[in-house]
């Protein structure tokens, strides 16, 4: 059905636009690598683009398209490309926009491997980069060069929760003919739609909030316009970054409950952050929903809610933080985020351990920082769990 005039939650359920010939109420899993042509001429027409039809799953598949169309509509984009992982989405963007002699600017506190792969692999391809504190627009401006092709942002950033002014950053990039890409994993389109502020490309690790059940790995890239979309698509399908139909089916199913999952987790996160901030053993809390957050006002302006991710430091640094992590019983000690279960992890020794200590420190990822992803359990249980673990720190 046409959901363009419907509300966000209705889009979550009904967008996608794929109808099944057999009348299946939800889009089935087209678990096939290839599609039968009616005759040789039809095959030729599909290949030439004269007629739209499915050819081969790496190039397109109805189950995958349902997911791609839905996320694109939620993000107010022209089109979407689902990928095998969030990192495949990141590399689709890097490979499409950057080549020998090109320069990219990235926020310094990105998801670890999004920065790591740029620093370690892309110099071999002749790509230059600067990682700076993009929460300060003047820091972006300072490193813009004539060969800058990409501004790569993440807001709120992983794991420092720094918020970048999307409108100001996108305006600045556009003035210099630079493409802006925003990793919107922490917010999901329910809480933030970067294209509304001028972003050209948005990507997600669907492993997190979009799927929401910690049972698949997947990613997606969406583009504001057709030209950019076609360029990204060429790279995605020819690099073989594509998702599998079964994975896509699970992500599309998980996506249906995005709004109610986030509503619940966010409500709890506000209570948990307030609890942590008033706890005598907690040194600091970074959560965009607390007035103490350095970009609290900006977060309120560009996000529809503060989300379900909290970073905090326990008094006594890493050793005390480890005590808390080891004593939590309800929260799972595991990386990843955005699932229905509450997770805790330690970026300096886990997700961001491949970055140098200097890179971590200049990005604000201190050794004492622990990252908490609030799930949808009863909030009393989440807080009780934290309380007993903090007691032991
Ligand atoms: C997890 C994550 C990624 C990478 O996604 P994968 O699905 O693990 O490849 C990228 N960005 C952010 C913000 C993430 O949290």
PDB file of N, CA, C and O in Angstrom, residues 19-73:
ATOM      1  N   UNK A  19       4.200  -6.920  -3.132  1.00  0.00           N
ATOM      2  CA  UNK A  19       3.029  -7.788  -2.979  1.00  0.00           C
ATOM      3  C   UNK A  19       3.369  -9.169  -3.519  1.00  0.00           C
ATOM      4  O   UNK A  19       4.025  -9.307  -4.545  1.00  0.00           O
ATOM      5  N   UNK A  20       2.918 -10.147  -2.797  1.00  0.00           N
ATOM      6  CA  UNK A  20       3.211 -11.532  -3.155  1.00  0.00           C
ATOM      7  C   UNK A  20       2.058 -12.103  -3.969  1.00  0.00           C
ATOM      8  O   UNK A  20       0.893 -11.973  -3.593  1.00  0.00           O
ATOM      9  N   UNK A  21       2.375 -12.743  -5.078  1.00  0.00           N
ATOM     10  CA  UNK A  21       1.357 -13.318  -5.984  1.00  0.00           C
ATOM     11  C   UNK A  21       0.426 -14.294  -5.286  1.00  0.00           C
ATOM     12  O   UNK A  21      -0.748 -14.390  -5.610  1.00  0.00           O
ATOM     13  N   UNK A  22       0.956 -15.027  -4.316  1.00  0.00           N
ATOM     14  CA  UNK A  22       0.153 -16.043  -3.642  1.00  0.00           C
ATOM     15  C   UNK A  22      -0.704 -15.445  -2.519  1.00  0.00           C
ATOM     16  O   UNK A  22      -1.456 -16.153  -1.873  1.00  0.00           O
ATOM     17  N   UNK A  23      -0.542 -14.147  -2.259  1.00  0.00           N
ATOM     18  CA  UNK A  23      -1.397 -13.490  -1.271  1.00  0.00           C
ATOM     19  C   UNK A  23      -0.875 -13.533   0.151  1.00  0.00           C
ATOM     20  O   UNK A  23      -1.612 -13.235   1.095  1.00  0.00           O
ATOM     21  N   UNK A  24       0.367 -13.883   0.331  1.00  0.00           N
ATOM     22  CA  UNK A  24       0.971 -13.882   1.668  1.00  0.00           C
ATOM     23  C   UNK A  24       0.808 -12.495   2.307  1.00  0.00           C
ATOM     24  O   UNK A  24       1.051 -11.479   1.665  1.00  0.00           O
ATOM     25  N   UNK A  25       0.365 -12.464   3.587  1.00  0.00           N
ATOM     26  CA  UNK A  25       0.087 -11.179   4.241  1.00  0.00           C
ATOM     27  C   UNK A  25       1.366 -10.401   4.539  1.00  0.00           C
ATOM     28  O   UNK A  25       1.362  -9.173   4.559  1.00  0.00           O
ATOM     29  N   UNK A  26       2.455 -11.102   4.794  1.00  0.00           N
ATOM     30  CA  UNK A  26       3.736 -10.413   4.945  1.00  0.00           C
ATOM     31  C   UNK A  26       4.639 -10.866   3.807  1.00  0.00           C
ATOM     32  O   UNK A  26       4.398 -11.910   3.188  1.00  0.00           O
ATOM     33  N   UNK A  27       5.664 -10.066   3.523  1.00  0.00           N
ATOM     34  CA  UNK A  27       6.576 -10.441   2.434  1.00  0.00           C
ATOM     35  C   UNK A  27       7.300 -11.720   2.806  1.00  0.00           C
ATOM     36  O   UNK A  27       7.967 -11.780   3.836  1.00  0.00           O
ATOM     37  N   UNK A  28       7.169 -12.772   1.995  1.00  0.00           N
ATOM     38  CA  UNK A  28       7.844 -14.027   2.331  1.00  0.00           C
ATOM     39  C   UNK A  28       9.350 -13.965   2.073  1.00  0.00           C
ATOM     40  O   UNK A  28       9.848 -13.006   1.482  1.00  0.00           O
ATOM     41  N   UNK A  29      10.039 -14.993   2.518  1.00  0.00           N
ATOM     42  CA  UNK A  29      11.481 -15.079   2.256  1.00  0.00           C
ATOM     43  C   UNK A  29      11.663 -15.704   0.880  1.00  0.00           C
ATOM     44  O   UNK A  29      11.351 -16.880   0.679  1.00  0.00           O
ATOM     45  N   UNK A  30      12.118 -14.920  -0.063  1.00  0.00           N
ATOM     46  CA  UNK A  30      12.437 -15.460  -1.390  1.00  0.00           C
ATOM     47  C   UNK A  30      13.848 -16.013  -1.315  1.00  0.00           C
ATOM     48  O   UNK A  30      14.809 -15.353  -1.694  1.00  0.00           O
ATOM     49  N   UNK A  31      13.939 -17.248  -0.768  1.00  0.00           N
ATOM     50  CA  UNK A  31      15.265 -17.837  -0.551  1.00  0.00           C
ATOM     51  C   UNK A  31      15.726 -18.496  -1.840  1.00  0.00           C
ATOM     52  O   UNK A  31      15.666 -19.705  -2.009  1.00  0.00           O
ATOM     53  N   UNK A  32      16.143 -17.652  -2.754  1.00  0.00           N
ATOM     54  CA  UNK A  32      16.614 -18.147  -4.049  1.00  0.00           C
ATOM     55  C   UNK A  32      17.781 -17.289  -4.501  1.00  0.00           C
ATOM     56  O   UNK A  32      17.816 -16.096  -4.200  1.00  0.00           O
ATOM     57  N   UNK A  33      18.725 -17.908  -5.200  1.00  0.00           N
ATOM     58  CA  UNK A  33      19.839 -17.098  -5.698  1.00  0.00           C
ATOM     59  C   UNK A  33      19.504 -16.495  -7.049  1.00  0.00           C
ATOM     60  O   UNK A  33      20.029 -15.461  -7.425  1.00  0.00           O
ATOM     61  N   UNK A  34      18.558 -17.132  -7.786  1.00  0.00           N
ATOM     62  CA  UNK A  34      18.310 -16.651  -9.147  1.00  0.00           C
ATOM     63  C   UNK A  34      16.815 -16.718  -9.483  1.00  0.00           C
ATOM     64  O   UNK A  34      16.033 -17.325  -8.746  1.00  0.00           O
ATOM     65  N   UNK A  35      16.409 -16.048 -10.542  1.00  0.00           N
ATOM     66  CA  UNK A  35      14.988 -15.937 -10.907  1.00  0.00           C
ATOM     67  C   UNK A  35      14.773 -16.415 -12.340  1.00  0.00           C
ATOM     68  O   UNK A  35      15.556 -16.100 -13.235  1.00  0.00           O
ATOM     69  N   UNK A  36      13.668 -17.141 -12.553  1.00  0.00           N
ATOM     70  CA  UNK A  36      13.344 -17.700 -13.864  1.00  0.00           C
ATOM     71  C   UNK A  36      12.771 -16.599 -14.783  1.00  0.00           C
ATOM     72  O   UNK A  36      11.890 -15.851 -14.388  1.00  0.00           O
ATOM     73  N   UNK A  37      13.292 -16.526 -16.004  1.00  0.00           N
ATOM     74  CA  UNK A  37      12.718 -15.615 -17.006  1.00  0.00           C
ATOM     75  C   UNK A  37      11.648 -16.368 -17.778  1.00  0.00           C
ATOM     76  O   UNK A  37      11.783 -17.570 -18.026  1.00  0.00           O
ATOM     77  N   UNK A  38      10.603 -15.656 -18.222  1.00  0.00           N
ATOM     78  CA  UNK A  38       9.533 -16.313 -18.991  1.00  0.00           C
ATOM     79  C   UNK A  38      10.045 -16.775 -20.349  1.00  0.00           C
ATOM     80  O   UNK A  38       9.623 -17.787 -20.876  1.00  0.00           O
ATOM     81  N   UNK A  39      10.928 -15.974 -20.923  1.00  0.00           N
ATOM     82  CA  UNK A  39      11.542 -16.354 -22.199  1.00  0.00           C
ATOM     83  C   UNK A  39      12.827 -15.541 -22.373  1.00  0.00           C
ATOM     84  O   UNK A  39      13.118 -14.660 -21.564  1.00  0.00           O
ATOM     85  N   UNK A  40      13.561 -15.834 -23.408  1.00  0.00           N
ATOM     86  CA  UNK A  40      14.868 -15.205 -23.609  1.00  0.00           C
ATOM     87  C   UNK A  40      14.749 -13.690 -23.748  1.00  0.00           C
ATOM     88  O   UNK A  40      15.570 -12.936 -23.225  1.00  0.00           O
ATOM     89  N   UNK A  41      13.692 -13.243 -24.440  1.00  0.00           N
ATOM     90  CA  UNK A  41      13.527 -11.799 -24.626  1.00  0.00           C
ATOM     91  C   UNK A  41      13.310 -11.091 -23.302  1.00  0.00           C
ATOM     92  O   UNK A  41      13.804  -9.991 -23.085  1.00  0.00           O
ATOM     93  N   UNK A  42      12.528 -11.729 -22.414  1.00  0.00           N
ATOM     94  CA  UNK A  42      12.295 -11.090 -21.121  1.00  0.00           C
ATOM     95  C   UNK A  42      13.608 -10.961 -20.340  1.00  0.00           C
ATOM     96  O   UNK A  42      13.902  -9.916 -19.758  1.00  0.00           O
ATOM     97  N   UNK A  43      14.423 -12.011 -20.341  1.00  0.00           N
ATOM     98  CA  UNK A  43      15.733 -11.960 -19.675  1.00  0.00           C
ATOM     99  C   UNK A  43      16.544 -10.785 -20.194  1.00  0.00           C
ATOM    100  O   UNK A  43      17.134 -10.024 -19.434  1.00  0.00           O
ATOM    101  N   UNK A  44      16.532 -10.622 -21.515  1.00  0.00           N
ATOM    102  CA  UNK A  44      17.297  -9.528 -22.129  1.00  0.00           C
ATOM    103  C   UNK A  44      16.738  -8.171 -21.704  1.00  0.00           C
ATOM    104  O   UNK A  44      17.497  -7.230 -21.437  1.00  0.00           O
ATOM    105  N   UNK A  45      15.393  -8.086 -21.628  1.00  0.00           N
ATOM    106  CA  UNK A  45      14.783  -6.808 -21.218  1.00  0.00           C
ATOM    107  C   UNK A  45      15.119  -6.476 -19.765  1.00  0.00           C
ATOM    108  O   UNK A  45      15.376  -5.327 -19.426  1.00  0.00           O
ATOM    109  N   UNK A  46      15.118  -7.498 -18.893  1.00  0.00           N
ATOM    110  CA  UNK A  46      15.493  -7.267 -17.493  1.00  0.00           C
ATOM    111  C   UNK A  46      16.931  -6.758 -17.398  1.00  0.00           C
ATOM    112  O   UNK A  46      17.231  -5.843 -16.653  1.00  0.00           O
ATOM    113  N   UNK A  47      17.818  -7.359 -18.172  1.00  0.00           N
ATOM    114  CA  UNK A  47      19.218  -6.945 -18.134  1.00  0.00           C
ATOM    115  C   UNK A  47      19.418  -5.546 -18.693  1.00  0.00           C
ATOM    116  O   UNK A  47      20.220  -4.772 -18.182  1.00  0.00           O
ATOM    117  N   UNK A  48      18.675  -5.208 -19.746  1.00  0.00           N
ATOM    118  CA  UNK A  48      18.872  -3.877 -20.347  1.00  0.00           C
ATOM    119  C   UNK A  48      18.188  -2.793 -19.534  1.00  0.00           C
ATOM    120  O   UNK A  48      18.449  -1.602 -19.717  1.00  0.00           O
ATOM    121  N   UNK A  49      17.308  -3.206 -18.602  1.00  0.00           N
ATOM    122  CA  UNK A  49      16.615  -2.220 -17.783  1.00  0.00           C
ATOM    123  C   UNK A  49      15.334  -1.726 -18.434  1.00  0.00           C
ATOM    124  O   UNK A  49      14.624  -0.890 -17.885  1.00  0.00           O
ATOM    125  N   UNK A  50      15.024  -2.240 -19.623  1.00  0.00           N
ATOM    126  CA  UNK A  50      13.808  -1.866 -20.355  1.00  0.00           C
ATOM    127  C   UNK A  50      12.560  -2.231 -19.541  1.00  0.00           C
ATOM    128  O   UNK A  50      11.550  -1.551 -19.591  1.00  0.00           O
ATOM    129  N   UNK A  51      12.665  -3.364 -18.842  1.00  0.00           N
ATOM    130  CA  UNK A  51      11.564  -3.821 -17.998  1.00  0.00           C
ATOM    131  C   UNK A  51      12.160  -4.164 -16.633  1.00  0.00           C
ATOM    132  O   UNK A  51      13.260  -4.720 -16.555  1.00  0.00           O
ATOM    133  N   UNK A  52      11.395  -3.813 -15.553  1.00  0.00           N
ATOM    134  CA  UNK A  52      11.912  -4.130 -14.222  1.00  0.00           C
ATOM    135  C   UNK A  52      11.564  -5.573 -13.860  1.00  0.00           C
ATOM    136  O   UNK A  52      10.416  -5.983 -13.988  1.00  0.00           O
ATOM    137  N   UNK A  53      12.559  -6.326 -13.460  1.00  0.00           N
ATOM    138  CA  UNK A  53      12.310  -7.705 -13.043  1.00  0.00           C
ATOM    139  C   UNK A  53      13.495  -8.224 -12.260  1.00  0.00           C
ATOM    140  O   UNK A  53      14.588  -7.660 -12.344  1.00  0.00           O
ATOM    141  N   UNK A  54      13.259  -9.276 -11.518  1.00  0.00           N
ATOM    142  CA  UNK A  54      14.350  -9.833 -10.709  1.00  0.00           C
ATOM    143  C   UNK A  54      15.192 -10.769 -11.555  1.00  0.00           C
ATOM    144  O   UNK A  54      14.670 -11.549 -12.360  1.00  0.00           O
ATOM    145  N   UNK A  55      16.503 -10.680 -11.377  1.00  0.00           N
ATOM    146  CA  UNK A  55      17.455 -11.431 -12.191  1.00  0.00           C
ATOM    147  C   UNK A  55      18.224 -12.439 -11.339  1.00  0.00           C
ATOM    148  O   UNK A  55      18.240 -13.634 -11.622  1.00  0.00           O
ATOM    149  N   UNK A  56      18.846 -11.903 -10.264  1.00  0.00           N
ATOM    150  CA  UNK A  56      19.813 -12.662  -9.469  1.00  0.00           C
ATOM    151  C   UNK A  56      19.888 -11.962  -8.114  1.00  0.00           C
ATOM    152  O   UNK A  56      19.891 -10.726  -8.068  1.00  0.00           O
ATOM    153  N   UNK A  57      19.909 -12.699  -7.012  1.00  0.00           N
ATOM    154  CA  UNK A  57      19.713 -12.088  -5.699  1.00  0.00           C
ATOM    155  C   UNK A  57      20.759 -11.039  -5.316  1.00  0.00           C
ATOM    156  O   UNK A  57      20.424 -10.056  -4.661  1.00  0.00           O
ATOM    157  N   UNK A  58      21.994 -11.187  -5.782  1.00  0.00           N
ATOM    158  CA  UNK A  58      22.987 -10.142  -5.455  1.00  0.00           C
ATOM    159  C   UNK A  58      22.572  -8.802  -6.063  1.00  0.00           C
ATOM    160  O   UNK A  58      22.901  -7.736  -5.557  1.00  0.00           O
ATOM    161  N   UNK A  59      21.822  -8.841  -7.149  1.00  0.00           N
ATOM    162  CA  UNK A  59      21.396  -7.616  -7.837  1.00  0.00           C
ATOM    163  C   UNK A  59      20.040  -7.113  -7.355  1.00  0.00           C
ATOM    164  O   UNK A  59      19.657  -5.975  -7.644  1.00  0.00           O
ATOM    165  N   UNK A  60      19.286  -7.955  -6.648  1.00  0.00           N
ATOM    166  CA  UNK A  60      17.960  -7.547  -6.192  1.00  0.00           C
ATOM    167  C   UNK A  60      17.103  -8.751  -5.877  1.00  0.00           C
ATOM    168  O   UNK A  60      17.190  -9.777  -6.559  1.00  0.00           O
ATOM    169  N   UNK A  61      16.261  -8.623  -4.842  1.00  0.00           N
ATOM    170  CA  UNK A  61      15.439  -9.740  -4.369  1.00  0.00           C
ATOM    171  C   UNK A  61      14.254  -9.115  -3.636  1.00  0.00           C
ATOM    172  O   UNK A  61      14.432  -8.151  -2.883  1.00  0.00           O
ATOM    173  N   UNK A  62      13.015  -9.620  -3.848  1.00  0.00           N
ATOM    174  CA  UNK A  62      11.841  -8.956  -3.252  1.00  0.00           C
ATOM    175  C   UNK A  62      11.898  -8.826  -1.725  1.00  0.00           C
ATOM    176  O   UNK A  62      11.483  -7.797  -1.185  1.00  0.00           O
ATOM    177  N   UNK A  63      12.391  -9.841  -1.019  1.00  0.00           N
ATOM    178  CA  UNK A  63      12.460  -9.769   0.442  1.00  0.00           C
ATOM    179  C   UNK A  63      13.392  -8.634   0.865  1.00  0.00           C
ATOM    180  O   UNK A  63      13.096  -7.859   1.784  1.00  0.00           O
ATOM    181  N   UNK A  64      14.506  -8.541   0.163  1.00  0.00           N
ATOM    182  CA  UNK A  64      15.501  -7.504   0.476  1.00  0.00           C
ATOM    183  C   UNK A  64      14.952  -6.127   0.095  1.00  0.00           C
ATOM    184  O   UNK A  64      15.100  -5.154   0.846  1.00  0.00           O
ATOM    185  N   UNK A  65      14.272  -6.062  -1.054  1.00  0.00           N
ATOM    186  CA  UNK A  65      13.720  -4.777  -1.498  1.00  0.00           C
ATOM    187  C   UNK A  65      12.674  -4.229  -0.542  1.00  0.00           C
ATOM    188  O   UNK A  65      12.581  -3.019  -0.335  1.00  0.00           O
ATOM    189  N   UNK A  66      11.888  -5.116   0.031  1.00  0.00           N
ATOM    190  CA  UNK A  66      10.883  -4.706   1.006  1.00  0.00           C
ATOM    191  C   UNK A  66      11.563  -3.942   2.153  1.00  0.00           C
ATOM    192  O   UNK A  66      11.137  -2.843   2.552  1.00  0.00           O
ATOM    193  N   UNK A  67      12.646  -4.513   2.655  1.00  0.00           N
ATOM    194  CA  UNK A  67      13.409  -3.890   3.743  1.00  0.00           C
ATOM    195  C   UNK A  67      14.035  -2.569   3.283  1.00  0.00           C
ATOM    196  O   UNK A  67      13.951  -1.544   3.973  1.00  0.00           O
ATOM    197  N   UNK A  68      14.646  -2.586   2.102  1.00  0.00           N
ATOM    198  CA  UNK A  68      15.329  -1.388   1.588  1.00  0.00           C
ATOM    199  C   UNK A  68      14.340  -0.235   1.381  1.00  0.00           C
ATOM    200  O   UNK A  68      14.612   0.914   1.762  1.00  0.00           O
ATOM    201  N   UNK A  69      13.192  -0.561   0.780  1.00  0.00           N
ATOM    202  CA  UNK A  69      12.192   0.482   0.519  1.00  0.00           C
ATOM    203  C   UNK A  69      11.658   1.054   1.831  1.00  0.00           C
ATOM    204  O   UNK A  69      11.393   2.257   1.940  1.00  0.00           O
ATOM    205  N   UNK A  70      11.471   0.181   2.816  1.00  0.00           N
ATOM    206  CA  UNK A  70      10.922   0.641   4.091  1.00  0.00           C
ATOM    207  C   UNK A  70      11.884   1.593   4.794  1.00  0.00           C
ATOM    208  O   UNK A  70      11.497   2.685   5.214  1.00  0.00           O
ATOM    209  N   UNK A  71      13.142   1.180   4.910  1.00  0.00           N
ATOM    210  CA  UNK A  71      14.106   2.045   5.612  1.00  0.00           C
ATOM    211  C   UNK A  71      14.290   3.357   4.849  1.00  0.00           C
ATOM    212  O   UNK A  71      14.358   4.433   5.445  1.00  0.00           O
ATOM    213  N   UNK A  72      14.325   3.282   3.505  1.00  0.00           N
ATOM    214  CA  UNK A  72      14.465   4.515   2.715  1.00  0.00           C
ATOM    215  C   UNK A  72      13.292   5.454   2.997  1.00  0.00           C
ATOM    216  O   UNK A  72      13.473   6.660   3.182  1.00  0.00           O
ATOM    217  N   UNK A  73      12.082   4.899   3.068  1.00  0.00           N
ATOM    218  CA  UNK A  73      10.918   5.754   3.332  1.00  0.00           C
ATOM    219  C   UNK A  73      11.003   6.364   4.738  1.00  0.00           C
ATOM    220  O   UNK A  73      10.720   7.547   4.933  1.00  0.00           O
TER     221      UNK A  73
END
